[in-house]
Amino acid sequence: MNFLKSLCSDKSASVGIFILLLLIVFSIFGPLLVDGSPSMLGDREQSMEQPSKEHIFGTDLLGRDVFIRLMYGGRSSLVAAAIAVLLSAIVGTIVGLLAGYGPCWLDRILMSFTDLMLVFPRIFLVLLLAAVTKPSLMLVIIVIGITGWMSIARLVRSEVLSLKERDFVLAARGFGFSSIFIMSKHILPHVLPVVLISMALRLGNTILLESFLSYLGLGVQHPEVSWGAMIEQGRGHLLEAWWLAAIPGIAITLTVLGANLLGDGIRNILDPVRKGGEHE
Amino acid sequence: MTRFVTGRIFGSLLLILAALTCIFFFIHLAPGDPVELFLGHDSTEEQRLIIESKLGLDKPIYKQFGSWITGVILHGDLGDSLRSGRPVANELADVIPNTLFLAACSFILHLIIAIPLGVWMAHRSGSKLERFTMSTGLMVYSLPSFWLGLMLILVFCRLLGWLPSGGMNSIDLEWMSPGQQFLDTLRHLVLPVFVLGVSTVIGTARYVRTSVLEVLQKDFIMSARARGLSKKRILWNHALRNSLLPIITIVGLNIPFLLGGAVITETIFSWPGMGRLTVEAIFARDYPIIMGTVTVSAFMVVLGNLLADLGYAFVDPRIKLRSGGGK
């Protein structure tokens, strides 16, 4: 509770939360209030109309309203990024817990594997994975999720290593509780804050990665939309219809900025010495 | 020290070997069928057999692995590209210098901006102007670089017509004088270098800022101040020099980031580098090329980490002493 209070009193965190909430409301609840679908075609004269009162963000090549597409696109982009980060966090926490609390040999194996995964620049790993499967939004979520757990695993492991020697864990072990019970009941709750923070810090980069994959056409497929895919559609019409590529890009920038501000704010609260320290 | 160096080199070699193994089994055990994906659904059995034997898929997997890994290690042989039929090593040799050139230019540009900016931010720490710079930096950091690239192309190439929108040279390069050729490359370089370098500037500047602020707390700065040295001199001569040590780490650790960024930048600006080759290979389902570029990028990351470790040890005498104990 205390943490939430200080989060709201931190300037960058509260601005970040505000931006993110605004975008979430826009793309999750927006489509419920507006009638019209992202794939509803307009008349031929409505193709690539400039932003106007009727279509505030203009229309695309097929006369579809960009504002509505932006809402639906935000839905898939935000949901994909959120699930992907969650997936990374789950895998990272499990690996970190097992490595930190498990036997020495398991720690060695898991950490060597983590180091090995870090050898590949993430985008190459993502592209390699994307290459062996058929493109879809699900694929993007899984691919981003399973290539981003390594730093979380390391973080969790180091936390667990110090928790392991604390009295309450030693006592639980003295009572003869099983390792799984101790890990889930005594250690996990103490590790969760660290995991949540690193999730917030990773959100921005995840959105960027998701939008790039969608831009390449490896993400959502027609008729679904996402911000990255919208930019790709606008790429061929930069001169005639700048808004097609510009507007989704601004939406992505705002989202990432919100996530980064939130991450910065959280770090400021937890680590006041390094206030405004280096970014991940 | 020798023990430290050999230990690190040995460890890196092991890591590369493990990475090669990982890439191989990854491609070969993945659920999709590479041959079908490459040929499409309407392929004949004959075509299939040709591609399978070309990829060596008709042999048992341990044999495939054995011949692949010995080929890579002993002869630098990464197989042949499915699309062009040329050896992957040759294809890579064509593009790697371009990627390195782009990455190096961006990295140097980012250091030139980031280091003075970081020192200035440490100097003005807490001021309104510093906070403004920080927020602007965060904003730039949040820009999707592929979108930034497109917008810059729109403004500087399409609207203003000042710069070329893609490629590394103009088509008529051969007829230009050396001076014109240099200018031509420079003009093609401006936008990609900017896009690749700009997002990392604020990260490094903040790193330098924190580092300088930490050094400013040290005793020797106090004594320098007590000796009556000017604030400027203390900042630039004493504080910066001692806080530059982490920069070596940044150089090493930035390599994956630069390579990743290069994939995006090269795609947008049609820069003939490794990143664009990878993306093209993915759409053509050209597996040998993909395996090749991932191998090379992993190799570069390991090499970068190794050099950062060794560089750090050479620069900081304290690490040398500690490693004497055989870390």
XYZ file of C-alpha atoms in Angstrom, chain B:
327
model
C 47.005 -12.373 -15.342
C 47.833 -15.015 -17.956
C 45.611 -17.441 -16.127
C 42.797 -14.918 -16.133
C 43.164 -14.258 -19.857
C 43.385 -17.910 -20.877
C 40.476 -18.779 -18.608
C 38.324 -16.109 -20.202
C 39.297 -17.109 -23.750
C 38.633 -20.778 -23.014
C 35.262 -19.925 -21.483
C 34.310 -17.872 -24.528
C 35.235 -20.691 -26.903
C 33.080 -23.087 -24.913
C 30.218 -20.623 -25.028
C 30.490 -20.317 -28.823
C 30.520 -24.086 -29.182
C 27.410 -24.330 -27.019
C 25.767 -21.566 -29.052
C 26.473 -23.428 -32.316
C 24.956 -26.589 -30.871
C 21.950 -24.646 -29.708
C 21.327 -23.048 -33.113
C 21.622 -26.370 -34.900
C 19.193 -28.294 -32.728
C 16.890 -25.364 -32.602
C 16.430 -25.278 -36.357
C 16.295 -29.031 -36.707
C 13.972 -29.850 -33.865
C 11.556 -26.944 -34.336
C 7.976 -28.002 -35.133
C 7.871 -26.507 -38.661
C 9.219 -28.430 -41.645
C 11.898 -26.239 -43.254
C 11.741 -27.984 -46.613
C 8.000 -27.567 -46.930
C 8.150 -23.971 -45.798
C 10.860 -23.260 -48.365
C 9.148 -24.982 -51.272
C 5.519 -24.283 -50.454
C 2.682 -26.803 -50.471
C 2.661 -27.631 -54.172
C 6.168 -29.065 -54.325
C 6.962 -32.359 -56.008
C 8.660 -35.239 -54.237
C 11.679 -34.780 -56.486
C 12.193 -31.134 -55.480
C 11.839 -32.183 -51.885
C 14.571 -34.793 -52.166
C 16.925 -32.318 -53.828
C 16.507 -29.737 -51.071
C 16.715 -32.404 -48.378
C 20.009 -33.697 -49.672
C 21.283 -30.155 -50.116
C 20.534 -29.412 -46.473
C 21.811 -32.855 -45.514
C 18.431 -33.670 -43.994
C 18.421 -37.186 -45.424
C 21.102 -38.292 -42.956
C 20.506 -39.125 -39.275
C 20.536 -36.039 -37.063
C 23.761 -36.831 -35.172
C 25.603 -37.182 -38.499
C 24.141 -33.897 -39.722
C 25.265 -32.223 -36.532
C 28.739 -33.726 -36.734
C 29.339 -32.611 -40.288
C 27.848 -29.156 -39.675
C 29.868 -28.382 -36.588
C 33.165 -29.686 -38.002
C 32.492 -27.711 -41.164
C 31.927 -24.512 -39.204
C 34.866 -24.907 -36.869
C 37.489 -26.350 -39.202
C 36.674 -24.665 -42.498
C 34.358 -21.805 -41.594
C 31.872 -23.587 -43.855
C 28.281 -22.643 -43.026
C 26.690 -24.430 -45.983
C 25.212 -22.905 -49.142
C 22.402 -20.412 -49.444
C 19.215 -21.989 -50.769
C 18.286 -18.913 -52.768
C 21.524 -17.988 -54.470
C 23.423 -21.266 -54.151
C 26.501 -19.332 -53.007
C 28.373 -20.363 -49.849
C 26.865 -18.683 -46.777
C 30.357 -17.630 -45.692
C 30.746 -15.612 -48.915
C 27.336 -14.005 -48.546
C 28.227 -13.032 -44.986
C 31.655 -11.743 -45.989
C 29.901 -9.361 -48.400
C 27.625 -7.826 -45.793
C 29.450 -7.945 -42.446
C 31.844 -5.058 -43.238
C 28.824 -2.874 -44.094
C 27.126 -3.670 -40.792
C 30.326 -3.098 -38.836
C 30.869 0.203 -40.642
C 27.356 1.386 -39.838
C 27.517 0.185 -36.234
C 30.942 1.724 -35.635
C 29.901 5.120 -37.031
C 26.760 5.132 -34.873
C 28.658 4.061 -31.818
C 31.270 6.779 -32.214
C 28.589 9.400 -32.845
C 26.684 8.288 -29.763
C 29.803 8.496 -27.584
C 30.657 11.951 -28.928
C 27.224 13.189 -27.876
C 26.646 11.069 -24.781
C 29.864 11.609 -22.817
C 29.812 15.437 -22.747
C 26.054 15.322 -22.199
C 26.496 12.977 -19.234
C 29.192 15.156 -17.656
C 27.051 18.234 -18.198
C 24.061 16.481 -16.605
C 26.175 15.537 -13.594
C 27.386 19.137 -13.349
C 23.859 20.542 -13.521
C 22.313 17.669 -11.575
C 18.893 18.557 -10.199
C 18.432 21.710 -12.289
C 15.366 22.313 -14.425
C 17.387 22.211 -17.633
C 18.831 18.845 -16.666
C 15.394 17.455 -15.953
C 14.179 18.762 -19.298
C 17.103 17.085 -21.076
C 16.354 13.858 -19.255
C 12.689 13.876 -20.305
C 13.573 14.713 -23.906
C 16.081 11.872 -23.847
C 13.493 9.461 -22.517
C 11.106 10.565 -25.235
C 13.715 9.873 -27.924
C 14.500 6.546 -26.275
C 10.823 5.633 -26.558
C 10.609 6.242 -30.321
C 10.273 3.066 -32.359
C 13.390 3.287 -34.498
C 11.774 1.794 -37.600
C 9.093 4.471 -37.435
C 11.624 7.237 -36.781
C 13.475 6.030 -39.867
C 10.312 6.216 -41.978
C 9.474 9.715 -40.733
C 13.013 10.936 -41.457
C 12.759 9.448 -44.940
C 9.473 11.282 -45.409
C 10.939 14.627 -44.346
C 14.514 14.575 -45.610
C 14.153 12.406 -48.696
C 10.614 12.753 -50.002
C 9.660 16.281 -48.941
C 12.969 18.122 -48.905
C 14.907 15.820 -51.199
C 18.166 16.471 -49.378
C 19.256 12.926 -48.721
C 18.932 9.529 -50.432
C 16.326 7.256 -48.844
C 18.189 3.982 -48.926
C 21.151 1.905 -49.972
C 24.802 2.533 -49.303
C 25.845 4.190 -52.568
C 24.250 5.714 -55.639
C 24.047 3.581 -58.787
C 26.429 5.851 -60.678
C 29.166 5.488 -58.050
C 31.675 4.115 -60.541
C 31.687 7.307 -62.585
C 32.372 9.555 -59.625
C 35.681 10.984 -58.503
C 37.032 9.705 -55.152
C 35.916 12.913 -53.456
C 32.403 12.586 -54.836
C 32.321 8.922 -53.853
C 33.198 9.823 -50.286
C 30.497 12.490 -50.198
C 28.001 10.070 -51.714
C 28.640 7.449 -49.003
C 28.451 10.156 -46.368
C 25.062 11.282 -47.641
C 23.773 7.714 -47.526
C 25.223 7.292 -44.050
C 23.601 10.269 -42.304
C 20.103 8.933 -41.620
C 20.935 5.295 -40.741
C 23.746 6.350 -38.408
C 21.486 8.874 -36.722
C 18.615 6.409 -36.259
C 20.880 3.659 -34.943
C 22.832 5.955 -32.620
C 20.231 8.318 -31.245
C 18.225 5.932 -29.077
C 21.282 4.824 -27.114
C 22.507 8.358 -26.408
C 20.375 8.993 -23.347
C 21.147 5.574 -21.850
C 24.880 6.159 -22.041
C 24.587 9.798 -20.956
C 22.738 8.708 -17.824
C 25.334 6.040 -17.212
C 28.118 8.641 -17.437
C 26.133 11.025 -15.243
C 25.661 8.457 -12.451
C 29.253 7.397 -12.744
C 30.561 10.992 -12.549
C 28.281 11.760 -9.608
C 29.634 8.714 -7.784
C 33.248 9.680 -8.423
C 32.542 13.228 -7.228
C 31.847 11.779 -3.759
C 35.326 10.255 -3.520
C 38.105 11.524 -1.236
C 40.533 12.442 -3.974
C 37.998 14.888 -5.399
C 37.735 16.477 -1.963
C 41.479 16.839 -1.787
C 41.575 18.280 -5.307
C 38.957 20.779 -4.235
C 40.937 21.543 -1.085
C 43.979 22.237 -3.229
C 41.932 24.944 -4.881
C 41.522 23.432 -8.352
C 38.726 24.919 -10.405
C 35.403 23.127 -10.546
C 35.699 22.694 -14.309
C 39.106 21.113 -14.032
C 37.985 18.710 -11.332
C 34.960 17.718 -13.385
C 36.691 17.110 -16.693
C 40.136 15.985 -15.560
C 39.543 14.107 -12.361
C 35.959 12.988 -12.328
C 35.446 12.158 -15.999
C 38.692 10.267 -16.357
C 37.874 8.044 -13.421
C 34.323 7.514 -14.449
C 35.235 6.480 -17.976
C 36.069 2.994 -16.777
C 32.466 1.774 -17.054
C 32.473 3.048 -20.649
C 34.607 0.058 -21.597
C 31.834 -2.141 -20.304
C 29.307 -0.176 -22.335
C 31.327 -0.806 -25.482
C 31.216 -4.534 -24.881
C 27.656 -4.718 -23.669
C 26.335 -2.486 -26.422
C 27.273 -4.949 -29.148
C 24.072 -7.024 -28.961
C 22.098 -3.820 -28.863
C 23.885 -2.347 -31.876
C 23.518 -5.567 -33.853
C 19.837 -5.744 -32.978
C 19.338 -2.095 -33.866
C 21.203 -2.651 -37.113
C 18.592 -5.238 -38.130
C 15.873 -2.610 -37.828
C 17.857 0.264 -39.343
C 19.126 -1.796 -42.251
C 15.626 -2.998 -43.051
C 14.273 0.546 -43.199
C 17.163 2.083 -45.139
C 17.871 -0.928 -47.378
C 21.423 -0.921 -46.042
C 23.194 -3.967 -47.505
C 24.200 -5.454 -44.147
C 23.786 -8.537 -42.029
C 20.472 -7.445 -40.539
C 18.809 -6.970 -43.895
C 20.245 -10.270 -45.093
C 18.674 -11.978 -42.074
C 15.258 -10.431 -42.644
C 15.356 -11.291 -46.357
C 16.443 -14.836 -45.535
C 13.532 -15.200 -43.157
C 11.006 -14.342 -45.828
C 12.736 -16.621 -48.312
C 13.003 -19.355 -45.651
C 16.694 -19.583 -46.446
C 17.783 -21.582 -43.381
C 21.521 -21.833 -43.993
C 21.701 -18.024 -44.184
C 19.658 -17.577 -41.012
C 21.851 -20.058 -39.141
C 24.893 -18.252 -40.470
C 23.851 -14.769 -39.384
C 22.751 -15.950 -35.942
C 26.078 -17.759 -35.529
C 28.035 -14.661 -36.506
C 26.008 -12.386 -34.238
C 26.505 -14.751 -31.276
C 30.212 -14.853 -32.054
C 30.389 -11.054 -32.074
C 28.601 -10.813 -28.727
C 30.949 -13.309 -27.093
C 33.950 -11.512 -28.585
C 32.611 -8.167 -27.345
C 32.135 -9.467 -23.811
C 35.599 -11.008 -23.859
C 37.241 -7.789 -25.045
C 35.306 -5.772 -22.463
C 36.466 -8.104 -19.692
C 40.075 -8.045 -20.820
C 40.058 -4.308 -21.503
C 38.688 -3.672 -18.051
C 41.397 -5.823 -16.496
C 44.125 -4.019 -18.416
C 42.845 -0.566 -17.549
C 41.971 -1.091 -13.897
C 45.001 -2.257 -11.903
C 42.751 -3.365 -9.054
C 41.193 -6.076 -11.202
C 44.611 -7.289 -12.282
C 45.625 -7.728 -8.646
C 42.448 -9.574 -7.811
C 42.677 -11.834 -10.812
C 46.243 -12.682 -9.810
C 44.552 -14.841 -7.219
C 43.092 -16.762 -10.147
C 39.523 -15.632 -10.532
